[in-house]
PDB file of C-alpha atoms in Angstrom:
ATOM      1  CA  UNK A   1     -10.608  42.315  78.767  1.00  0.00           C
ATOM      2  CA  UNK A   2      -7.913  44.460  77.318  1.00  0.00           C
ATOM      3  CA  UNK A   3      -5.397  42.639  79.428  1.00  0.00           C
ATOM      4  CA  UNK A   4      -6.619  39.241  78.276  1.00  0.00           C
ATOM      5  CA  UNK A   5      -6.377  40.212  74.621  1.00  0.00           C
ATOM      6  CA  UNK A   6      -2.985  41.787  75.169  1.00  0.00           C
ATOM      7  CA  UNK A   7      -1.605  38.742  77.017  1.00  0.00           C
ATOM      8  CA  UNK A   8      -2.995  36.364  74.368  1.00  0.00           C
ATOM      9  CA  UNK A   9      -1.361  38.397  71.666  1.00  0.00           C
ATOM     10  CA  UNK A  10       1.960  38.415  73.532  1.00  0.00           C
ATOM     11  CA  UNK A  11       1.841  34.654  74.199  1.00  0.00           C
ATOM     12  CA  UNK A  12       1.002  33.856  70.555  1.00  0.00           C
ATOM     13  CA  UNK A  13       3.815  36.129  69.406  1.00  0.00           C
ATOM     14  CA  UNK A  14       6.293  34.479  71.772  1.00  0.00           C
ATOM     15  CA  UNK A  15       5.057  31.024  70.857  1.00  0.00           C
ATOM     16  CA  UNK A  16       5.558  31.565  67.131  1.00  0.00           C
ATOM     17  CA  UNK A  17       8.857  33.404  67.588  1.00  0.00           C
ATOM     18  CA  UNK A  18      10.399  30.874  69.950  1.00  0.00           C
ATOM     19  CA  UNK A  19       9.171  27.730  68.229  1.00  0.00           C
ATOM     20  CA  UNK A  20      11.707  25.463  66.536  1.00  0.00           C
ATOM     21  CA  UNK A  21      11.861  26.243  62.841  1.00  0.00           C
ATOM     22  CA  UNK A  22      12.679  23.613  60.208  1.00  0.00           C
ATOM     23  CA  UNK A  23      15.258  24.712  57.687  1.00  0.00           C
ATOM     24  CA  UNK A  24      14.576  24.074  54.021  1.00  0.00           C
ATOM     25  CA  UNK A  25      17.296  21.975  52.404  1.00  0.00           C
ATOM     26  CA  UNK A  26      18.062  23.941  49.247  1.00  0.00           C
ATOM     27  CA  UNK A  27      20.743  21.462  48.055  1.00  0.00           C
ATOM     28  CA  UNK A  28      18.222  18.619  47.875  1.00  0.00           C
ATOM     29  CA  UNK A  29      15.980  20.692  45.670  1.00  0.00           C
ATOM     30  CA  UNK A  30      18.850  21.468  43.310  1.00  0.00           C
ATOM     31  CA  UNK A  31      19.899  17.816  43.094  1.00  0.00           C
ATOM     32  CA  UNK A  32      16.445  16.816  41.935  1.00  0.00           C
ATOM     33  CA  UNK A  33      16.559  19.128  38.926  1.00  0.00           C
ATOM     34  CA  UNK A  34      18.691  17.546  36.210  1.00  0.00           C
ATOM     35  CA  UNK A  35      20.581  19.925  33.961  1.00  0.00           C
ATOM     36  CA  UNK A  36      20.349  18.876  30.315  1.00  0.00           C
ATOM     37  CA  UNK A  37      22.277  20.534  27.552  1.00  0.00           C
ATOM     38  CA  UNK A  38      20.001  19.106  24.848  1.00  0.00           C
ATOM     39  CA  UNK A  39      16.302  18.933  24.287  1.00  0.00           C
ATOM     40  CA  UNK A  40      14.606  15.571  23.993  1.00  0.00           C
ATOM     41  CA  UNK A  41      12.888  14.961  20.664  1.00  0.00           C
ATOM     42  CA  UNK A  42       9.773  12.861  20.590  1.00  0.00           C
ATOM     43  CA  UNK A  43       9.943  10.096  18.009  1.00  0.00           C
ATOM     44  CA  UNK A  44       6.378  10.864  16.947  1.00  0.00           C
ATOM     45  CA  UNK A  45       6.857  14.605  16.572  1.00  0.00           C
ATOM     46  CA  UNK A  46       6.998  16.459  13.252  1.00  0.00           C
ATOM     47  CA  UNK A  47      10.299  15.909  11.499  1.00  0.00           C
ATOM     48  CA  UNK A  48      11.151  12.716  13.390  1.00  0.00           C
ATOM     49  CA  UNK A  49      12.306   9.910  11.094  1.00  0.00           C
ATOM     50  CA  UNK A  50      12.752   6.251  11.951  1.00  0.00           C
ATOM     51  CA  UNK A  51      16.144   4.618  11.536  1.00  0.00           C
ATOM     52  CA  UNK A  52      15.000   2.438   8.632  1.00  0.00           C
ATOM     53  CA  UNK A  53      13.569   5.347   6.699  1.00  0.00           C
ATOM     54  CA  UNK A  54      16.697   7.431   7.284  1.00  0.00           C
ATOM     55  CA  UNK A  55      18.814   4.538   5.972  1.00  0.00           C
ATOM     56  CA  UNK A  56      16.633   4.254   2.851  1.00  0.00           C
ATOM     57  CA  UNK A  57      16.934   7.986   2.253  1.00  0.00           C
ATOM     58  CA  UNK A  58      20.723   7.835   2.528  1.00  0.00           C
ATOM     59  CA  UNK A  59      20.916   4.806   0.243  1.00  0.00           C
ATOM     60  CA  UNK A  60      18.708   6.408  -2.401  1.00  0.00           C
ATOM     61  CA  UNK A  61      20.744   9.583  -2.557  1.00  0.00           C
ATOM     62  CA  UNK A  62      22.843  10.219  -5.650  1.00  0.00           C
ATOM     63  CA  UNK A  63      26.029  10.667  -3.652  1.00  0.00           C
ATOM     64  CA  UNK A  64      25.669   7.218  -2.075  1.00  0.00           C
ATOM     65  CA  UNK A  65      24.993   5.559  -5.434  1.00  0.00           C
ATOM     66  CA  UNK A  66      28.003   7.295  -6.957  1.00  0.00           C
ATOM     67  CA  UNK A  67      30.227   6.154  -4.097  1.00  0.00           C
ATOM     68  CA  UNK A  68      29.052   2.549  -4.508  1.00  0.00           C
ATOM     69  CA  UNK A  69      29.811   2.686  -8.246  1.00  0.00           C
ATOM     70  CA  UNK A  70      33.267   4.123  -7.524  1.00  0.00           C
ATOM     71  CA  UNK A  71      34.053   1.356  -5.035  1.00  0.00           C
ATOM     72  CA  UNK A  72      32.986  -1.326  -7.519  1.00  0.00           C
ATOM     73  CA  UNK A  73      35.103   0.281 -10.245  1.00  0.00           C
ATOM     74  CA  UNK A  74      38.153   0.377  -7.982  1.00  0.00           C
ATOM     75  CA  UNK A  75      37.676  -3.265  -6.987  1.00  0.00           C
ATOM     76  CA  UNK A  76      37.432  -4.455 -10.596  1.00  0.00           C
ATOM     77  CA  UNK A  77      40.523  -2.412 -11.486  1.00  0.00           C
ATOM     78  CA  UNK A  78      42.469  -4.007  -8.622  1.00  0.00           C
ATOM     79  CA  UNK A  79      41.405  -7.500  -9.731  1.00  0.00           C
ATOM     80  CA  UNK A  80      42.494  -6.770 -13.302  1.00  0.00           C
ATOM     81  CA  UNK A  81      45.889  -5.500 -12.132  1.00  0.00           C
ATOM     82  CA  UNK A  82      46.413  -8.572  -9.945  1.00  0.00           C
ATOM     83  CA  UNK A  83      45.584 -10.899 -12.839  1.00  0.00           C
ATOM     84  CA  UNK A  84      48.053  -9.096 -15.121  1.00  0.00           C
ATOM     85  CA  UNK A  85      50.787  -9.315 -12.479  1.00  0.00           C
ATOM     86  CA  UNK A  86      50.156 -13.030 -12.018  1.00  0.00           C
ATOM     87  CA  UNK A  87      50.399 -13.605 -15.775  1.00  0.00           C
ATOM     88  CA  UNK A  88      53.673 -11.681 -15.953  1.00  0.00           C
ATOM     89  CA  UNK A  89      55.080 -13.598 -12.991  1.00  0.00           C
ATOM     90  CA  UNK A  90      54.135 -16.929 -14.603  1.00  0.00           C
ATOM     91  CA  UNK A  91      55.827 -15.901 -17.844  1.00  0.00           C
ATOM     92  CA  UNK A  92      58.996 -14.899 -15.993  1.00  0.00           C
ATOM     93  CA  UNK A  93      59.062 -18.179 -14.075  1.00  0.00           C
ATOM     94  CA  UNK A  94      58.618 -20.177 -17.300  1.00  0.00           C
ATOM     95  CA  UNK A  95      61.391 -18.238 -19.031  1.00  0.00           C
ATOM     96  CA  UNK A  96      63.733 -18.795 -16.091  1.00  0.00           C
ATOM     97  CA  UNK A  97      62.976 -22.520 -16.184  1.00  0.00           C
ATOM     98  CA  UNK A  98      63.696 -22.643 -19.918  1.00  0.00           C
ATOM     99  CA  UNK A  99      66.977 -20.786 -19.416  1.00  0.00           C
ATOM    100  CA  UNK A 100      67.919 -22.871 -16.426  1.00  0.00           C
ATOM    101  CA  UNK A 101      67.259 -26.169 -18.249  1.00  0.00           C
ATOM    102  CA  UNK A 102      70.045 -25.844 -20.881  1.00  0.00           C
ATOM    103  CA  UNK A 103      72.407 -24.244 -18.375  1.00  0.00           C
ATOM    104  CA  UNK A 104      72.117 -27.257 -16.083  1.00  0.00           C
ATOM    105  CA  UNK A 105      72.934 -29.619 -18.936  1.00  0.00           C
ATOM    106  CA  UNK A 106      76.044 -27.626 -19.843  1.00  0.00           C
ATOM    107  CA  UNK A 107      77.171 -27.533 -16.230  1.00  0.00           C
ATOM    108  CA  UNK A 108      76.789 -31.294 -15.844  1.00  0.00           C
ATOM    109  CA  UNK A 109      78.752 -31.945 -19.059  1.00  0.00           C
ATOM    110  CA  UNK A 110      81.553 -29.654 -17.942  1.00  0.00           C
ATOM    111  CA  UNK A 111      81.759 -31.224 -14.507  1.00  0.00           C
ATOM    112  CA  UNK A 112      81.917 -34.843 -15.760  1.00  0.00           C
ATOM    113  CA  UNK A 113      85.242 -34.724 -17.653  1.00  0.00           C
ATOM    114  CA  UNK A 114      87.023 -32.879 -14.897  1.00  0.00           C
ATOM    115  CA  UNK A 115      85.827 -35.449 -12.354  1.00  0.00           C
ATOM    116  CA  UNK A 116      87.033 -38.425 -14.409  1.00  0.00           C
ATOM    117  CA  UNK A 117      90.419 -40.139 -13.794  1.00  0.00           C
ATOM    118  CA  UNK A 118      93.227 -39.770 -16.298  1.00  0.00           C
ATOM    119  CA  UNK A 119      93.931 -42.838 -18.317  1.00  0.00           C
ATOM    120  CA  UNK A 120      97.669 -43.130 -19.078  1.00  0.00           C
TER     121      UNK A 120
END
């Protein structure tokens, strides 16, 4: 009986030692695990704010209101400056026309006698 137990033990040891072992693919396990550098935030968690509410908060802030007022002030100032420049340009054009009108008459009078034939 001792021989039977001893031979069974030897055969089981040889069977387990000589059996084909499957290798564990460690690379496949690593590929499955994604590496994130940030933590996902649940939109329903404490401190989460929807996009619309965040926009309303930004728009109601004093800094935003001040910036809107400043932009409107700059735009009205630019419009006023453009209108003044247009008025000045119109005045200059009218003055040039007034000056050019008498000058043209004088030039035409001077050119007519010199173009005429001499009567002898």
